[in-house]
Structures are given as C-alpha cells and as structure tokens.
CSV table of C-alpha atoms and ligand atoms in Angstrom, one decimal:
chain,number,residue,atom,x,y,z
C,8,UNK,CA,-20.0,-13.3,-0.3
C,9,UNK,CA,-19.1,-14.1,3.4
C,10,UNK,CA,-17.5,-11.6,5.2
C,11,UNK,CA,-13.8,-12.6,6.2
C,12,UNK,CA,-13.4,-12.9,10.2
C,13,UNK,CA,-10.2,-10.2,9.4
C,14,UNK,CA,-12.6,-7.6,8.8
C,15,UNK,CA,-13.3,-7.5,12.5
C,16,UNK,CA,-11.8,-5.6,15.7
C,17,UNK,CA,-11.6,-7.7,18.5
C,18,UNK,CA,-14.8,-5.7,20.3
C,19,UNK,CA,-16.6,-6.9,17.3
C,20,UNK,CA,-15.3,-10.0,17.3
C,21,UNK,CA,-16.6,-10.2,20.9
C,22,UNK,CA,-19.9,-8.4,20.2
C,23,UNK,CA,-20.7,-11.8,17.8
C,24,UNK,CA,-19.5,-14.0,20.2
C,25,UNK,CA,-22.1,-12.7,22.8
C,26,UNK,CA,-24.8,-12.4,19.8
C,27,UNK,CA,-24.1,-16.3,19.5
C,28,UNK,CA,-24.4,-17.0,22.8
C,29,UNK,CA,-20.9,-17.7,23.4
C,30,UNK,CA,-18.4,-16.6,26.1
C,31,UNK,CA,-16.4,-13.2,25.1
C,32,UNK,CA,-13.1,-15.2,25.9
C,33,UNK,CA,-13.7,-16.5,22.9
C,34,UNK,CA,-13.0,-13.5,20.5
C,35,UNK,CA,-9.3,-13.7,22.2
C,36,UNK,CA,-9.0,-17.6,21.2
C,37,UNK,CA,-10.5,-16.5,17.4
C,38,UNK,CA,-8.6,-13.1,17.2
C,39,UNK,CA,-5.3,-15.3,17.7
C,40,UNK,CA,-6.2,-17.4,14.9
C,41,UNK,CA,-6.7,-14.6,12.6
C,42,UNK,CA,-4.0,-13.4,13.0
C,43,UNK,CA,-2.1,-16.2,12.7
C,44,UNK,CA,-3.8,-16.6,9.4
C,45,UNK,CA,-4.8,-19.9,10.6
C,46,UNK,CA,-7.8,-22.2,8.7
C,47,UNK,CA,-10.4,-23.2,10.4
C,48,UNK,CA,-9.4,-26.6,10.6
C,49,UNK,CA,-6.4,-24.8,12.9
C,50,UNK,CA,-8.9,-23.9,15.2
C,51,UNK,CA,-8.7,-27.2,17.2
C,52,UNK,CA,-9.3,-24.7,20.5
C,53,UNK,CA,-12.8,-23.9,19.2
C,54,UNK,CA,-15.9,-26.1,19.9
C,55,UNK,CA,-17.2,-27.7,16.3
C,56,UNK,CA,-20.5,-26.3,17.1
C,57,UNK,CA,-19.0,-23.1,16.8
C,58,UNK,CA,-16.8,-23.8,13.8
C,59,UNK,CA,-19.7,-24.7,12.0
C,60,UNK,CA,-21.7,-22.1,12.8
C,61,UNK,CA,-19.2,-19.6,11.9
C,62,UNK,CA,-18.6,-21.4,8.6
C,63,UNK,CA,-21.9,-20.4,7.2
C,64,UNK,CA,-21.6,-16.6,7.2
C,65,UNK,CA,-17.7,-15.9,7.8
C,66,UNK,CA,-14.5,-16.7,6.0
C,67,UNK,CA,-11.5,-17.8,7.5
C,68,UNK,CA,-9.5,-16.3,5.1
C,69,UNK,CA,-10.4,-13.9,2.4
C,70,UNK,CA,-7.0,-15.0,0.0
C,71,UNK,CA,-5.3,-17.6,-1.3
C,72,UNK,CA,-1.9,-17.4,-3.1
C,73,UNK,CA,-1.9,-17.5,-6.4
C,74,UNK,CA,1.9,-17.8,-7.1
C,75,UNK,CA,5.2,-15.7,-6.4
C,76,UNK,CA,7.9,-14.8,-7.9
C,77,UNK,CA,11.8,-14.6,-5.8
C,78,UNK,CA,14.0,-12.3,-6.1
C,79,UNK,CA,18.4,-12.8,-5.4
C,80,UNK,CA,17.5,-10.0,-2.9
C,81,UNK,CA,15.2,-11.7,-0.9
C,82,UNK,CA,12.0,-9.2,-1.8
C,83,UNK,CA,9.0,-11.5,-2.8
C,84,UNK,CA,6.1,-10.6,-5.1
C,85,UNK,CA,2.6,-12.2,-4.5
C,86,UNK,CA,-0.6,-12.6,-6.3
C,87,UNK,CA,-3.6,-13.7,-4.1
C,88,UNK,CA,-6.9,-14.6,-5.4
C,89,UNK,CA,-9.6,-13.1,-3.2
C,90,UNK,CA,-12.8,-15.3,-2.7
C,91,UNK,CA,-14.5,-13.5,-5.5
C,92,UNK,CA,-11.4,-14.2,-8.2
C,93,UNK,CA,-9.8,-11.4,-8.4
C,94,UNK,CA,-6.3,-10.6,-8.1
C,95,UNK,CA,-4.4,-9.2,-5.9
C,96,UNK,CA,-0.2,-8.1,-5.8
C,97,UNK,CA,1.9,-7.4,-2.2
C,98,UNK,CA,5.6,-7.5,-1.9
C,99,UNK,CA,7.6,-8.5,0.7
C,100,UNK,CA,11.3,-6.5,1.3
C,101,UNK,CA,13.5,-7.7,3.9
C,102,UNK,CA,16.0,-5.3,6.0
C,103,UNK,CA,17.8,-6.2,8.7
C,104,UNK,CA,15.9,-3.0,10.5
C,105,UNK,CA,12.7,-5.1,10.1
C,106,UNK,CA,10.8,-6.6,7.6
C,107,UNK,CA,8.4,-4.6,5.2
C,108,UNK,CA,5.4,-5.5,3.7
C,109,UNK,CA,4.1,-3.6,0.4
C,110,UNK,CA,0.2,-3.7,0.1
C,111,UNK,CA,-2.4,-3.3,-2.7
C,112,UNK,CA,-5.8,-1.4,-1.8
C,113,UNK,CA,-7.9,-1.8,-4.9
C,114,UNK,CA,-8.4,-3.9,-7.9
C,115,UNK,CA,-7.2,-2.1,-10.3
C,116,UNK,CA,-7.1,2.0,-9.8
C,117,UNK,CA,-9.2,4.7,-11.5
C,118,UNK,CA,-6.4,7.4,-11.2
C,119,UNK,CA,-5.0,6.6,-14.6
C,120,UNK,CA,-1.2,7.2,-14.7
C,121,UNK,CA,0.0,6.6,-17.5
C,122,UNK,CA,3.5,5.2,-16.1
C,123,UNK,CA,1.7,2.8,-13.7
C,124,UNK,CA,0.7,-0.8,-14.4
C,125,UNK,CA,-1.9,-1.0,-11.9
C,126,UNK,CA,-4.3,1.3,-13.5
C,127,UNK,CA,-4.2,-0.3,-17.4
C,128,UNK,CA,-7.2,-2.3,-16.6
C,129,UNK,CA,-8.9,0.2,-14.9
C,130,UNK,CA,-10.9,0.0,-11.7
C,131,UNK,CA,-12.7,-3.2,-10.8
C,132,UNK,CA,-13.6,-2.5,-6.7
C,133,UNK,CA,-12.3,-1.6,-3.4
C,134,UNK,CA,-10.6,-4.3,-1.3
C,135,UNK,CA,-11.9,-4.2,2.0
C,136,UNK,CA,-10.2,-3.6,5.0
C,137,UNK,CA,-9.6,-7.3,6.4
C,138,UNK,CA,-8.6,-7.7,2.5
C,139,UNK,CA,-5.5,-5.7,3.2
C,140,UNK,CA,-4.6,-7.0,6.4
C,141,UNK,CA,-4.7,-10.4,5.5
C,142,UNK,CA,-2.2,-9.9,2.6
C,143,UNK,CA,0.1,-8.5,5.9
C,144,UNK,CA,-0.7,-11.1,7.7
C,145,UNK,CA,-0.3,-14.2,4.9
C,146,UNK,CA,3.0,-13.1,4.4
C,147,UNK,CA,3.9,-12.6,8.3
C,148,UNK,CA,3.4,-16.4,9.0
C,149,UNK,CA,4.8,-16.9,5.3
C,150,UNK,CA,8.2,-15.4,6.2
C,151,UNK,CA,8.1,-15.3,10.4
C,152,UNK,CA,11.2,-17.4,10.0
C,153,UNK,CA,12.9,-14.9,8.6
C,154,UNK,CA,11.3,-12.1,11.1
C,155,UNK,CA,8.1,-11.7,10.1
C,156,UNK,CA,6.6,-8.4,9.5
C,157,UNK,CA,7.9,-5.3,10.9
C,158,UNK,CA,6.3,-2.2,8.7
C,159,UNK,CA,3.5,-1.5,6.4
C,160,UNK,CA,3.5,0.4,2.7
C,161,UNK,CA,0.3,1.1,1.3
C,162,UNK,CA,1.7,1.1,-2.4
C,163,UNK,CA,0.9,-1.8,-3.7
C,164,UNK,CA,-2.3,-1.4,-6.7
C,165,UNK,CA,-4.5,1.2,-6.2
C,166,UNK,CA,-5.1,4.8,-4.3
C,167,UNK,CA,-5.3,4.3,-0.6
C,168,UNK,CA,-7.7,7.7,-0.1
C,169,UNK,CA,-10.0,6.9,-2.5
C,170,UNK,CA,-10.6,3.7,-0.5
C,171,UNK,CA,-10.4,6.2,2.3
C,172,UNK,CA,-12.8,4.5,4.9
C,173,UNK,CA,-11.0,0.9,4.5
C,174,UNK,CA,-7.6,2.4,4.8
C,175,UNK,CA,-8.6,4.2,7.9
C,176,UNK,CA,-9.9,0.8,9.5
C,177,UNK,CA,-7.3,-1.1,8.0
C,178,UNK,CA,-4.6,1.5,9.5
C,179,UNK,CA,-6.9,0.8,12.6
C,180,UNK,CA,-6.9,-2.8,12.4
C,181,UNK,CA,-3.3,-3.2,11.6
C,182,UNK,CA,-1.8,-1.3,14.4
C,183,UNK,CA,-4.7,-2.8,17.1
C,184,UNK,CA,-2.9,-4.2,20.0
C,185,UNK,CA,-4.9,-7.3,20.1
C,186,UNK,CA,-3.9,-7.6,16.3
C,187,UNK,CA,-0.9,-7.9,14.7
C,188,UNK,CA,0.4,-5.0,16.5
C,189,UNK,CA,2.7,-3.0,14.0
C,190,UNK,CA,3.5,0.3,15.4
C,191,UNK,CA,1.7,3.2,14.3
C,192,UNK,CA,4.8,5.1,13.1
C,193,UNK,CA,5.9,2.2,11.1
C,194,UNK,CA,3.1,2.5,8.6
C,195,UNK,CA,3.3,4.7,5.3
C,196,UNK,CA,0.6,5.5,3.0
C,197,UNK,CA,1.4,6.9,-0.1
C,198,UNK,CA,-1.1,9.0,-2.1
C,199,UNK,CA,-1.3,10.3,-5.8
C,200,UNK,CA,-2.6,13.5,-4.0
C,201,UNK,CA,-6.6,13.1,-3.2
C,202,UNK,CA,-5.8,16.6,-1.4
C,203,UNK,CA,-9.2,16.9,0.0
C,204,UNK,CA,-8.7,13.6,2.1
C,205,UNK,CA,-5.2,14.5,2.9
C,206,UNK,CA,-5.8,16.8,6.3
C,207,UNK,CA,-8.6,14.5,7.0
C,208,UNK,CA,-6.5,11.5,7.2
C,209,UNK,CA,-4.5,13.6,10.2
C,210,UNK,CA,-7.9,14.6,11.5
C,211,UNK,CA,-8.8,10.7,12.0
C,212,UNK,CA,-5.6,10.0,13.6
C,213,UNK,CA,-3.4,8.9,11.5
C,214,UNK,CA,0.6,9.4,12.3
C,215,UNK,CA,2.1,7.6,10.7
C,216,UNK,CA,4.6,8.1,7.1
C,217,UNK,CA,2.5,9.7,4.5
C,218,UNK,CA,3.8,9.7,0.8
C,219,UNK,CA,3.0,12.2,-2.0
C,220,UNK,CA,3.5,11.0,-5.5
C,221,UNK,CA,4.7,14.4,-6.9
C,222,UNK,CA,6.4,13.0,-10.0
C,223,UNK,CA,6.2,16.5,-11.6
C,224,UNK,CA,6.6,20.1,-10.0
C,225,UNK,CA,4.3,22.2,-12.3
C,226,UNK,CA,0.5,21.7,-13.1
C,227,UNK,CA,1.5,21.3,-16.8
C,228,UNK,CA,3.7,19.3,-16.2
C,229,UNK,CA,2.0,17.1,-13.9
C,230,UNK,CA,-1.7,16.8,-16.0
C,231,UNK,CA,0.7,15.1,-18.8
C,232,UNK,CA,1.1,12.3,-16.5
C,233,UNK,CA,-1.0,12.2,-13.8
C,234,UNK,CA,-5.2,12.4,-14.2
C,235,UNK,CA,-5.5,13.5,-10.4
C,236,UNK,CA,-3.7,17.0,-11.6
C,237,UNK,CA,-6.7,18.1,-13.3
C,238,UNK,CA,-8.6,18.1,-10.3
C,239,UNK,CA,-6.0,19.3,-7.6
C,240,UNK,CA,-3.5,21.8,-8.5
C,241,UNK,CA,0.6,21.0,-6.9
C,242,UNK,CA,0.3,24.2,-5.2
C,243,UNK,CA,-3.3,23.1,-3.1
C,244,UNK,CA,-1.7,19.7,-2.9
C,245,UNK,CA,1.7,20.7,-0.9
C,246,UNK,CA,-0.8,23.4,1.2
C,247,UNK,CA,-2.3,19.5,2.5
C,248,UNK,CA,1.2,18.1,3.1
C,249,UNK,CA,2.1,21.2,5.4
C,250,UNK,CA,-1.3,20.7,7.0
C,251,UNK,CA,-0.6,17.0,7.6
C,252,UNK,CA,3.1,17.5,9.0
C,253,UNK,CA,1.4,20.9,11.2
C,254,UNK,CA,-1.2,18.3,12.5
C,255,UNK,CA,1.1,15.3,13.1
C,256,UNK,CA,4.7,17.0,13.4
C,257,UNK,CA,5.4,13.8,11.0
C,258,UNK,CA,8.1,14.5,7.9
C,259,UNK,CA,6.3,13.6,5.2
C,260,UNK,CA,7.6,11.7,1.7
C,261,UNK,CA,7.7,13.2,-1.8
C,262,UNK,CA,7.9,10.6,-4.0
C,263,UNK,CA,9.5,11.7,-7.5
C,264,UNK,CA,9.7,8.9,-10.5
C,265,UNK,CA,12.4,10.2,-12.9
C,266,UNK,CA,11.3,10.0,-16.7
C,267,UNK,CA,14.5,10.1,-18.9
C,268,UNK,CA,14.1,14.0,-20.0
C,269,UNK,CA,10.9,14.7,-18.9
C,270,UNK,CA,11.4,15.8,-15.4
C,271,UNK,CA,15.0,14.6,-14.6
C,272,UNK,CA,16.5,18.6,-15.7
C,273,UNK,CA,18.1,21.6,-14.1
C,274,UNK,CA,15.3,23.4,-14.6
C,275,UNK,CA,13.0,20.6,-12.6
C,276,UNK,CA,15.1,21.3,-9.8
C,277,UNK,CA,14.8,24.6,-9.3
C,278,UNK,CA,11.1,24.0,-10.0
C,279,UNK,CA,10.9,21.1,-6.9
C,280,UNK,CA,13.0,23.2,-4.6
C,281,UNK,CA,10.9,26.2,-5.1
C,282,UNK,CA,7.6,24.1,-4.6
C,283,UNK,CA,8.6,22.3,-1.7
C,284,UNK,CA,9.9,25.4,0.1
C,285,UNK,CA,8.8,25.8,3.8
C,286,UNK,CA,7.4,21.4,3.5
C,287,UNK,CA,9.4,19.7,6.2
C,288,UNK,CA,10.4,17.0,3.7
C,289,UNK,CA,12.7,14.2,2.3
C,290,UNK,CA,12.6,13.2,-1.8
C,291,UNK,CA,12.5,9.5,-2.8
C,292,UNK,CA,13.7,9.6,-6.1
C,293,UNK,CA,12.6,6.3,-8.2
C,294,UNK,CA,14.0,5.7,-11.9
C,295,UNK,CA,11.4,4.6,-13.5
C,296,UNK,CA,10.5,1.5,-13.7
C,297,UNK,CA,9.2,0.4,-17.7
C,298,UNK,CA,5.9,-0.9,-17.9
C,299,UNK,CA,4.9,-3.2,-21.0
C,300,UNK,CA,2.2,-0.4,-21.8
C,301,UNK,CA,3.8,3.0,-21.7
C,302,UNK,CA,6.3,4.6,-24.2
C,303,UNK,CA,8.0,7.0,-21.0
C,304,UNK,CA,12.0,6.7,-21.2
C,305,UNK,CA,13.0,5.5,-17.8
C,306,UNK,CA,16.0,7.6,-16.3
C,307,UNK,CA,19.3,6.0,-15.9
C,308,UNK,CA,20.7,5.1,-12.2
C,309,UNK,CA,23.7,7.5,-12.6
C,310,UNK,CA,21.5,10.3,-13.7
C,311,UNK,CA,19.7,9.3,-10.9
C,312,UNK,CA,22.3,10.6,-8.6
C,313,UNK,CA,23.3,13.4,-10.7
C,314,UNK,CA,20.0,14.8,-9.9
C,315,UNK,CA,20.1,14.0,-6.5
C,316,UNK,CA,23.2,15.8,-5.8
C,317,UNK,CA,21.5,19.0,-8.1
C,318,UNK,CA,18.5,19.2,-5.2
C,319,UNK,CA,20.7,18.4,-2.3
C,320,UNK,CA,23.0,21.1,-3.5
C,321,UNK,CA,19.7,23.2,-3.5
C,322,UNK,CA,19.4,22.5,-0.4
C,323,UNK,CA,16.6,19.8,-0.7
C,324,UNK,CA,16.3,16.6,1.4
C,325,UNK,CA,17.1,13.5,-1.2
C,326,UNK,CA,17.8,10.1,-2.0
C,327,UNK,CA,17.6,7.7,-5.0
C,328,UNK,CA,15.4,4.7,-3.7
C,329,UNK,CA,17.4,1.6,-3.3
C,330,UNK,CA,16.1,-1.0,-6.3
C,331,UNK,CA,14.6,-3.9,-4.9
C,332,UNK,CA,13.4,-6.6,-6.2
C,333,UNK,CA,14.2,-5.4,-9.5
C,334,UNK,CA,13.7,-8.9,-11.0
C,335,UNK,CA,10.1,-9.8,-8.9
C,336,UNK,CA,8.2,-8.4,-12.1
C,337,UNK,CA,8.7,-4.6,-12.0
C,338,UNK,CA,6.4,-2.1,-10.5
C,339,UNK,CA,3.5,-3.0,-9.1
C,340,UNK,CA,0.6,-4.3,-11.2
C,341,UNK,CA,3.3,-6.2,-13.5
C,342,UNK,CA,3.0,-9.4,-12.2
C,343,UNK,CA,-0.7,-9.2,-12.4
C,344,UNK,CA,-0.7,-8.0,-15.8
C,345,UNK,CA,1.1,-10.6,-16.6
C,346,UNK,CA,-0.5,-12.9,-15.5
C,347,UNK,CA,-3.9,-11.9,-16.8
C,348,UNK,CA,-2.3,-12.2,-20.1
C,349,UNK,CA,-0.7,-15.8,-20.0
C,350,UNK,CA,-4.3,-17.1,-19.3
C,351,UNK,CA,-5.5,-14.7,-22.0
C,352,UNK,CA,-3.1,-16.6,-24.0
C,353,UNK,CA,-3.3,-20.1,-23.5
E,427,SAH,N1,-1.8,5.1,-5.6
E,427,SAH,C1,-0.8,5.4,-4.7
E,427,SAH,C2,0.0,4.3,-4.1
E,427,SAH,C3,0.2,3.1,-5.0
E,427,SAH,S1,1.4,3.5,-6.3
E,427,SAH,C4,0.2,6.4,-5.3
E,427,SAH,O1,0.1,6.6,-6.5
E,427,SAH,O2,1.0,7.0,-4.6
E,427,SAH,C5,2.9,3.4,-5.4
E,427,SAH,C6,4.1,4.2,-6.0
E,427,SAH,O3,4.5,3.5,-7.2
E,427,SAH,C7,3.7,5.6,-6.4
E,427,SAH,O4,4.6,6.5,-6.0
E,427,SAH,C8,3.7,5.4,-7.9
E,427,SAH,O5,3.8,6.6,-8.6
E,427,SAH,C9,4.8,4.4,-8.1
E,427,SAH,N2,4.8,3.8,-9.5
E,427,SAH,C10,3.8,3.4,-10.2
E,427,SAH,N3,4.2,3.0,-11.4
E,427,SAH,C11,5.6,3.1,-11.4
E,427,SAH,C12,6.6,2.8,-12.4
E,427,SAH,N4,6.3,2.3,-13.6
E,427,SAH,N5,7.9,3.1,-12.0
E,427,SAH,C13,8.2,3.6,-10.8
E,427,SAH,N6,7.3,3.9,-9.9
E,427,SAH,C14,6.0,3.6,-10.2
E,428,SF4,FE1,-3.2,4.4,-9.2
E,428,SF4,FE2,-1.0,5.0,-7.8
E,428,SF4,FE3,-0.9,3.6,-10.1
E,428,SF4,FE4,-1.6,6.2,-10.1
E,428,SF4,S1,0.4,5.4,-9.5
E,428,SF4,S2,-2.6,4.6,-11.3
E,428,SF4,S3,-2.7,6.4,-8.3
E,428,SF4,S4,-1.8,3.0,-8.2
C-alpha cells in the first residue's frame, strides 16, 4: 500500500525532497497541498517529473468519501473509504465559537462496550496517523465556507491510546505550524481509560482536553459494561486523571452515558461525587444514544437534567451534552453499520 504524503512532517517531507534530489523549498509547495487536501493533478506548481515520481510510492490522499448524511443542525456524518477499503466515520459540528471536527482512530475497536456501535465488528487495524488527519483535513476544505475547522475530538471509532503512537504523531501533526495549525488546547482525546498510557500521554506533551469515559462509578458496575474495567480498576483510573491534570494543570472531562436505571440513581451520585473527589473536573452527561445491537434503556432528556441538578447540588461540575446531530445516524459506528448491512443486503 503506498504511504499517504499526510503521514509526513514537513522535516520529513523535506528530508525526501533532498533524497530525490530536489530543492527543500519544495516540501513548503507539497506540504500546502496536503493540506489543502489537494490531488495531484492540483499540483500544477510541481514539476511532472516529480509528480510522477512521487506517484509510484506515495498517495495523495489516503480517503475518499463514501457518502454523508445532513443533519437540520448543520453537523455532518462521513464515511471515507481508505485506500485499502475500509471504512471510516468523522462528524462535523458547527458553533459559532469555531468549527469541530469528530475523528475515528481505528477500524473497528477491540474494547468491546457493549453500548457502542463501533466495536460490534470488532477490531480490524489501526488507522495511521495521516489517516486521521486527512479525515480533518477533507472536511476543512469540505466546509471552509462555512469556517473551516477550528477543534479536534478524537471520538470518532475506536480507542485513541491503544493506537497510542499514531495519536501522539497525529496530535503532532495536527497542531504542526506548517500544517493545519489547530491549537494545541483545542484538541480533546477521549479515552475508555487505558490508565497505563494515561500519565504517559502528559509525559509526551500532550495539553490539550483529555476525556474519561467513566460511564459507571464502581468496578461492578463498570465491568457490566465496559471490558477495559477488568483490567483497570475506577479507583487506579481517576489516580491517572489527577496525574494528567498535576502534569498539565488541564481540567480534564468525565464523560458519563446515562442508561435508563442503570446508573442514572441517587445512589450513582453519591457514588460519582465520592469518586471524583479531589479531580479538578467537569461531567458531560450523554443520554444514551440506542444502538441497533444493544438491549440498554437509554435515559430520558428530562431525567437527564434531573440528575444533573442531583450532582451539581453535590457539588459536582456538570452538564447534559447538547444533542447534535441527533438525526446523522446516532453514535458513532451507526452509519457504518449501516452501511455494511445494506450492501450485505442487496
Ligand atoms: N474509545 C474512546 C473514544 C471513542 S468513543 C472512548 O471510549 O472514550 C467516544 C464516546 O462516545 C465515548 O464517551 C463513548 O462512551 C461514547 N459512546 C459510544 N457509544 C455510545 C452510545 N451508544 N451512546 C452515547 N455515547 C456513546
Ligand atoms: Fe471502543 Fe470507545 Fe466504543 Fe468502547 S466506546 S467500544 S472504547 S470506541
């Protein structure tokens, strides 16, 4: 498979320009056209010679779209189709604070969640750093009439820290000054909780908005619904978060679905509130969002907020998620799903 030119910095991109015998001045004139997500026939300042030569080992672009689907609100689900065939989601959500774009790290995930659409094929393979970054910057020319793209969210399919050395150089990649340039704070990763990787990602520079799917605030609990709670207990998991926020001084994000009677109770309050103590932190709540393949009861907006007022009234930091794009094909891995089963189909 060739390797897409995305996958490289610019001082790579100039390190093959002088292995080809070409001027360095030339990795600014390519480095602009990745970014711009531009084809090679777009490269019309670029010698032939060159273009052809390139053409033999390197992609231009390591996507194509496969289709989307609108919503009234403006947020926009896409499925690419990588070189190799596979699929790939990314949303876009527009605010008039900037632009946001949501994207998948994996084919598939191995976590196993048994809420989450991503994972109900299982794992197929890592997407590679310039994988990611092209999804950002596909849908940066795709919508720079509107804006462009402002922010990043790693929480698309997949689990950004077990793809830990592609989400470090895409992070890298991403936030490059001779890239697309999206500001280091305006990044989030979100993780299921790979607590071992969670410090390290502080270690490696990372300052950005980290995310914690919690979901549930005892190991019990948790292990009903989440695999990664059999290897990392909540207690070890929130000792990483403190770590991270000691490290970076960055509030970090709990991110709680609410299951209708599963973990939307008085008693799940008191639980979070007493877990959470001494984490400088705010809780996304997220009514659950039904998949075709789980049985879970989702929780209802209004109950929503009656929880949210039970932990700010304990004194916890929280808010009920705005829905968006509610009507783009649910959570993530839906529209993927879904589209892996009409071709099944026909
Ligand atoms: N693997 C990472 C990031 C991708 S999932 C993680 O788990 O954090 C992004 C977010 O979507 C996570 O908080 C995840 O728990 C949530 N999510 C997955 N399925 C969902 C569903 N059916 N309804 C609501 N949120 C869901
Ligand atoms: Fe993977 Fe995250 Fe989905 Fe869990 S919620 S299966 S970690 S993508």
């Amino acid at each position: 498979m060739k390797t897409p030119l995305c996958d490289f910095d610019h001082e790579k991109l100039a390190e093959l320009m002088l292995s080809m015998g070409e001027p360095k001045y030339r990795a600014d004139q390519i480095m602009r056209h990745v970014v711009a997500f531009d084809r090679y026939d777009a490269y019309t300042d670029i010698p032939t010679r060159l273009i052809a030569a390139l053409k033999e080992k390197y992609a231009d672009v390591p996507l194509t779209e496969k289709t989307r689907v609108e919503a009234s609100d403006g947020a926009v689900r896409y499925l690419f189709e990588t070189l190799g065939g596979d699929l790939v989601e990314s949303v876009f959500l527009p605010h008039n604070y900037g632009n946001s774009v949501c994207v998948s790290c994996q084919v598939g995930c191995a976590m196993g969640c048994v809420f989450c659409a991503s994972g109900y094929y299982g794992f197929k393979r890592n997407l590679s750093a310039g994988e990611i970054l092209a999804q950002v910057l596909y849908i940066a020319r795709d919508k720079k009439s509107c804006g462009g793209v402002k922010k990043v969210v790693m929480m698309g399919s997949g689990e950004p820290l077990a793809n830990y050395d592609e989400t470090v150089k895409f992070i890298r990649l991403v936030t490059s000054p001779s890239g697309i340039n999206i500001g280091m704070r305006s990044v989030s990763v979100s993780t299921s909780g790979i607590t071992d990787k969670i410090e390290k990602l502080a270690n490696d520079g990372f300052c950005g908005t980290l995310s914690l799917s919690l979901h549930a605030a005892t190991d019990e609990k948790r292990k009903k619904i989440m695999r990664v709670a059999e290897r990392y207990s909540v207690k070890e998991t929130i000792n990483a978060m403190k770590k991270f926020f000691d490290k970076t001084r960055r509030r970090v994000v709990i991110e709680y679905i609410l299951i209708g009677g599963f973990n939307d109770t008085p008693a799940d309050v008191i639980q979070v509130k007493s877990l959470l103590k001494g984490l400088c932190c705010h809780v996304n709540l997220i009514p659950l969002n039904p998949t075709d393949n789980c049985d879970l009861k989702p929780c209802s907006r209004k109950h929503a907020y009656e929880f949210c007022k039970m932990l700010n009234d304990a004194g916890v930091s929280a808010t009920v998620r705005r829905s968006m794009g509610s009507d783009v094909a649910g959570a993530c891995g839906q529209l993927k799903n879904r589209t892996v089963l009409e071709s099944k189909t026909k």
